[in-house]
XYZ file of C-alpha atoms in Angstrom:
372
model
C 6.984 12.219 0.716
C 10.510 10.882 1.106
C 10.690 10.359 -2.642
C 9.605 13.955 -3.210
C 12.657 15.085 -1.258
C 14.857 12.746 -3.304
C 13.183 14.234 -6.369
C 14.343 17.680 -5.274
C 17.891 16.394 -4.805
C 18.184 14.427 -8.042
C 16.068 16.752 -10.158
C 18.272 19.676 -9.163
C 21.293 18.051 -10.779
C 23.009 18.000 -7.383
C 23.349 21.805 -7.486
C 20.179 22.437 -5.505
C 20.863 24.581 -2.377
C 19.017 22.066 -0.183
C 21.317 19.302 -1.375
C 24.403 21.460 -0.883
C 23.285 22.186 2.678
C 22.871 18.479 3.347
C 26.282 17.832 1.786
C 27.946 20.346 4.080
C 26.158 18.838 7.079
C 27.054 15.246 6.258
C 30.351 15.596 4.420
C 31.546 12.945 1.999
C 30.277 10.469 0.752
C 27.608 12.243 -1.199
C 23.941 11.682 -0.499
C 23.721 9.895 -3.848
C 26.172 7.249 -2.640
C 24.271 6.769 0.615
C 21.068 6.247 -1.331
C 22.730 3.214 -2.915
C 24.120 1.513 0.142
C 27.006 3.508 1.583
C 26.816 3.681 5.392
C 24.837 6.577 6.802
C 27.191 8.784 8.860
C 26.394 8.869 12.562
C 25.999 12.643 12.608
C 23.372 12.605 9.862
C 20.368 14.728 10.937
C 17.358 12.585 11.845
C 15.200 14.253 9.190
C 17.700 13.398 6.473
C 18.188 9.880 7.831
C 14.440 9.199 7.608
C 14.439 10.296 3.962
C 17.409 8.092 3.123
C 15.905 5.041 4.826
C 12.559 5.732 3.169
C 14.232 5.684 -0.234
C 15.999 2.415 0.492
C 12.712 0.891 1.649
C 10.957 2.014 -1.528
C 13.685 0.436 -3.654
C 13.387 -2.803 -1.699
C 9.589 -2.852 -1.924
C 9.732 -2.464 -5.701
C 12.386 -5.169 -5.983
C 15.192 -2.895 -7.198
C 17.435 -2.660 -4.141
C 20.876 -3.925 -5.093
C 20.091 -4.117 -8.823
C 22.228 -2.148 -11.241
C 20.851 0.767 -13.244
C 22.513 3.610 -15.064
C 22.026 5.719 -11.925
C 24.132 3.377 -9.767
C 27.131 5.298 -8.326
C 30.537 4.008 -9.321
C 32.847 4.980 -6.522
C 31.184 4.691 -3.138
C 28.035 2.571 -3.412
C 27.875 -1.088 -2.449
C 26.542 -2.524 -5.714
C 29.889 -2.228 -7.539
C 32.240 -3.379 -4.798
C 35.243 -4.007 -7.088
C 34.902 -0.558 -8.665
C 34.386 1.207 -5.326
C 37.632 -0.326 -4.089
C 39.712 1.347 -6.800
C 41.981 4.200 -5.764
C 43.083 7.298 -7.621
C 39.793 8.055 -9.410
C 38.944 11.286 -7.557
C 39.501 13.270 -10.753
C 37.071 11.087 -12.674
C 34.446 11.746 -10.045
C 34.935 15.508 -10.108
C 34.666 15.796 -13.913
C 31.340 13.976 -14.002
C 32.109 10.266 -14.370
C 30.217 9.211 -11.265
C 27.467 6.750 -12.235
C 27.358 3.522 -14.201
C 25.509 5.273 -17.023
C 28.503 7.578 -17.522
C 30.779 4.656 -18.379
C 28.425 1.968 -19.771
C 26.379 2.614 -22.908
C 24.057 0.137 -24.524
C 25.569 -3.299 -24.046
C 29.235 -2.481 -23.478
C 31.703 -0.221 -21.707
C 32.480 3.013 -23.520
C 35.836 3.316 -25.238
C 38.610 5.443 -23.789
C 38.509 7.667 -26.877
C 34.821 8.300 -26.330
C 35.425 9.290 -22.713
C 38.327 11.527 -23.771
C 36.075 13.483 -26.130
C 33.337 14.023 -23.567
C 35.357 14.554 -20.398
C 38.719 15.756 -21.737
C 40.615 12.902 -20.083
C 44.369 13.029 -20.347
C 46.167 10.131 -22.043
C 47.822 9.386 -18.707
C 44.417 8.191 -17.485
C 44.385 5.254 -19.916
C 45.850 2.957 -17.249
C 43.044 4.028 -14.902
C 40.566 3.266 -17.661
C 41.917 -0.286 -17.997
C 41.616 -0.757 -14.242
C 38.020 0.446 -14.310
C 37.109 -1.723 -17.273
C 38.543 -4.811 -15.592
C 36.693 -4.055 -12.338
C 33.411 -3.484 -14.187
C 33.693 -6.712 -16.133
C 33.790 -8.582 -12.815
C 30.192 -7.424 -12.315
C 29.062 -7.212 -15.950
C 29.598 -8.941 -19.253
C 29.746 -7.403 -22.685
C 26.242 -7.661 -24.056
C 24.526 -6.902 -20.755
C 21.871 -4.209 -20.973
C 21.703 -1.903 -17.977
C 18.232 -0.414 -17.319
C 18.183 3.345 -17.468
C 16.487 3.582 -14.084
C 14.243 1.794 -11.610
C 10.576 2.864 -11.267
C 11.397 4.930 -8.183
C 14.466 6.464 -9.834
C 12.249 7.457 -12.751
C 9.998 9.410 -10.385
C 12.949 10.951 -8.575
C 14.557 12.110 -11.841
C 11.438 13.680 -13.325
C 12.200 17.097 -11.894
C 8.902 18.753 -10.951
C 6.382 15.958 -10.432
C 3.595 18.501 -10.539
C 0.069 17.933 -9.357
C -0.610 14.393 -8.182
C 3.061 13.610 -7.607
C 2.451 11.760 -4.366
C -0.318 9.716 -5.996
C 2.047 8.756 -8.820
C 4.597 7.499 -6.327
C 2.041 5.489 -4.355
C 0.722 4.012 -7.603
C 4.239 2.949 -8.554
C 4.760 1.225 -5.200
C 1.417 -0.571 -5.234
C 1.661 -1.598 -8.894
C 5.136 -3.049 -8.409
C 4.241 -5.275 -5.492
C 0.491 -5.544 -5.274
C 0.845 -3.731 -1.961
C -0.612 -4.876 1.341
C -3.974 -5.266 -0.396
C -2.708 -8.366 -2.172
C -2.307 -10.229 1.108
C -5.627 -8.885 2.317
C -7.384 -10.188 -0.782
C -5.721 -13.575 -0.399
C -6.945 -13.751 3.173
C -10.554 -12.983 2.212
C -10.439 -15.410 -0.692
C -9.298 -18.125 1.681
C -12.525 -17.440 3.576
C -15.151 -16.667 0.934
C -13.627 -18.224 -2.195
C -12.150 -16.670 -5.324
C -13.343 -13.167 -6.244
C -13.452 -11.406 -9.580
C -11.389 -8.245 -9.878
C -14.569 -6.171 -10.061
C -15.848 -7.730 -6.830
C -12.621 -7.009 -4.985
C -12.624 -3.420 -6.240
C -16.180 -3.024 -4.974
C -15.152 -4.431 -1.594
C -12.342 -1.869 -1.362
C -14.760 0.940 -2.187
C -17.461 -0.294 0.214
C -16.334 1.740 3.264
C -17.147 4.925 1.333
C -20.029 3.707 -0.819
C -22.234 1.917 1.730
C -23.085 4.830 3.999
C -22.733 8.542 4.619
C -21.905 8.101 8.315
C -18.195 8.388 9.114
C -18.612 6.078 12.102
C -19.947 3.266 9.939
C -17.392 3.913 7.225
C -14.688 3.293 9.810
C -16.431 0.137 10.958
C -16.497 -1.237 7.409
C -12.865 -0.272 6.887
C -11.792 -2.079 10.065
C -13.976 -5.002 9.048
C -12.442 -5.185 5.577
C -8.946 -5.266 7.065
C -9.989 -7.699 9.813
C -8.520 -5.184 12.248
C -9.929 -6.695 15.420
C -8.150 -8.627 18.145
C -9.654 -12.076 17.922
C -9.261 -14.793 20.583
C -6.843 -16.557 18.225
C -4.659 -13.446 17.928
C -4.732 -12.748 21.655
C -3.821 -16.342 22.437
C -0.917 -16.239 19.982
C 0.324 -13.054 21.662
C 0.145 -14.698 25.071
C -2.677 -12.424 26.259
C -5.380 -15.056 26.451
C -5.186 -18.599 27.878
C -7.015 -20.207 24.932
C -7.984 -19.337 21.367
C -11.522 -20.702 21.666
C -14.660 -18.815 20.700
C -16.467 -17.311 23.742
C -19.828 -18.209 22.176
C -19.554 -21.729 20.742
C -16.225 -22.832 22.306
C -14.719 -23.649 18.909
C -11.006 -24.216 19.458
C -9.632 -21.567 17.060
C -11.685 -18.390 16.858
C -10.144 -16.344 14.050
C -11.790 -13.260 12.545
C -13.947 -15.088 10.014
C -15.227 -17.493 12.636
C -16.136 -14.641 14.973
C -18.139 -12.746 12.349
C -19.548 -15.521 10.168
C -18.997 -19.242 10.788
C -19.708 -19.361 14.536
C -23.075 -21.213 14.783
C -24.484 -18.586 17.146
C -23.486 -15.766 14.791
C -24.801 -17.717 11.803
C -28.200 -17.877 13.523
C -28.013 -14.140 14.176
C -27.314 -13.428 10.506
C -30.249 -15.658 9.535
C -32.580 -13.477 11.632
C -31.103 -10.253 10.236
C -31.402 -11.502 6.649
C -34.984 -12.618 7.264
C -35.955 -9.153 8.540
C -34.206 -7.428 5.646
C -36.002 -9.713 3.175
C -39.328 -8.815 4.770
C -38.545 -5.107 4.555
C -37.463 -5.231 0.917
C -40.084 -7.819 -0.022
C -37.267 -9.570 -1.848
C -35.333 -12.700 -0.916
C -31.860 -11.827 0.331
C -29.391 -14.707 0.394
C -27.091 -15.211 3.355
C -23.831 -14.736 1.484
C -20.601 -13.244 2.866
C -19.937 -11.113 -0.214
C -22.881 -8.701 0.146
C -23.350 -9.054 3.899
C -19.719 -8.821 5.029
C -17.860 -7.100 2.195
C -20.643 -4.988 0.717
C -20.202 -6.564 -2.730
C -23.609 -6.400 -4.383
C -22.649 -7.800 -7.775
C -24.571 -11.081 -7.377
C -27.710 -9.522 -5.920
C -30.712 -8.738 -8.116
C -31.904 -5.861 -5.954
C -32.558 -2.407 -7.293
C -30.078 0.323 -6.383
C -32.111 1.795 -3.501
C -32.640 -1.648 -1.971
C -28.925 -2.337 -2.205
C -28.300 0.843 -0.233
C -30.707 -0.294 2.478
C -29.082 -3.738 2.572
C -25.617 -2.213 2.895
C -26.537 0.011 5.843
C -28.560 -2.705 7.590
C -25.593 -5.078 7.389
C -23.262 -2.397 8.686
C -25.409 -2.097 11.784
C -25.307 -5.879 12.249
C -21.514 -5.879 11.926
C -21.247 -3.037 14.406
C -23.294 -4.984 16.935
C -21.181 -8.114 16.446
C -18.023 -6.098 17.034
C -19.498 -4.331 20.062
C -20.432 -7.656 21.671
C -17.154 -9.301 20.716
C -16.640 -11.149 24.007
C -20.298 -11.934 24.729
C -21.463 -15.525 25.057
C -24.650 -14.822 23.098
C -25.477 -13.144 19.812
C -26.400 -9.440 19.704
C -30.053 -8.629 20.366
C -32.177 -8.134 17.270
C -33.930 -5.213 18.956
C -30.593 -3.428 19.170
C -30.106 -3.972 15.464
C -33.533 -2.448 14.719
C -32.696 0.625 16.797
C -29.384 0.975 14.954
C -31.077 0.833 11.554
C -33.587 3.453 12.748
C -30.713 5.672 13.899
C -29.077 5.459 10.456
C -32.357 6.247 8.717
C -32.905 9.373 10.788
C -29.350 10.649 10.296
C -29.420 10.060 6.555
C -32.786 11.802 6.354
C -31.166 14.950 7.735
C -28.461 14.776 5.066
C -30.900 14.211 2.208
C -33.103 17.003 3.516
C -30.159 19.406 3.620
C -29.340 18.453 0.038
C -32.929 18.983 -1.059
C -33.466 15.403 -2.242
C -35.747 13.743 0.305
C -37.200 11.657 -2.513
C -33.963 9.628 -2.558
C -34.317 8.933 1.148
C -37.867 7.759 0.536
C -36.692 5.321 -2.141
C -34.130 3.768 0.205
C -36.008 3.775 3.494
C -39.667 3.902 2.465
C -40.225 0.154 2.601
C -38.930 -0.056 6.151
C -41.243 2.510 7.714
C -43.918 -0.002 8.726
C -41.909 -3.211 8.999
C -38.845 -2.170 10.987
C -40.527 0.762 12.689
C -38.554 3.568 11.060
């Protein structure tokens, strides 16, 4: 959203009324200069300050903060320190020579004659031109190519972003850095081994694809992001005397240990998998990809059976989370009741949609075995 505001400022050619209002509120330097490193005045309204800091953060996240582009301001930003220190160039600023792209074309600085033609510079400004050229060549060398804009500048300069503008900006940020999901994937791969891109995509979609129930979607989302306070985390924060597992007393109980590698939890998963296999009349392997992440790529189950497996595992994960500090594994009877609860709720949804036959495909096998 911050970039959308910047888009209004830049896209309006700095004549937009909103920008002029901000300019009158803040005074000089211009907002453009502040976007590129000039100090933010103390009396800047909080709303404007948040936008400015958001822009700087976006530039840093995409790796472009401090890098020169044709949009870099000449006179007051921090990227061109030697140019910003020059005096007597107020006229150049007012006639439109304000960014690096106004003075640098292609791989070299523009000639004085070229600037004269475009900006009607007086011959008396030739000395100023020599000063500027010398200051620029401290930062640049003839032959350097200056990018037209950074990815975020490109979005800000597009004028009306139109429908999906916010999505375009988020996509730019995530594509440039891999986003927080990159670290999340690395964490899971350190636990379960390397994953194909398709498997990771399926894991990201699992919170929405495994179940209709919002409660369980949230559980899977928290699970995917390992968003639970483990004994190891609490100990590191000084909120717990030790980092050991409350069940098996393993010395470092991180998230993966608490939900998978703890011997007591492993035995619990064995029982859950055995019951699911009996329901589906198919062998289900105890693997973290389908059971923890909802990635069904390696399973040979039909689509309806995959749906049952996904929901049944969600219930098991809910029970593990609910009994986080217990010394024993969750009760299997509780898991059965949870699966029954999901079956009944989904039946209401399928009935309302007029497609009870789909519910029968998913839950039909469990009617006699699990007691649904």
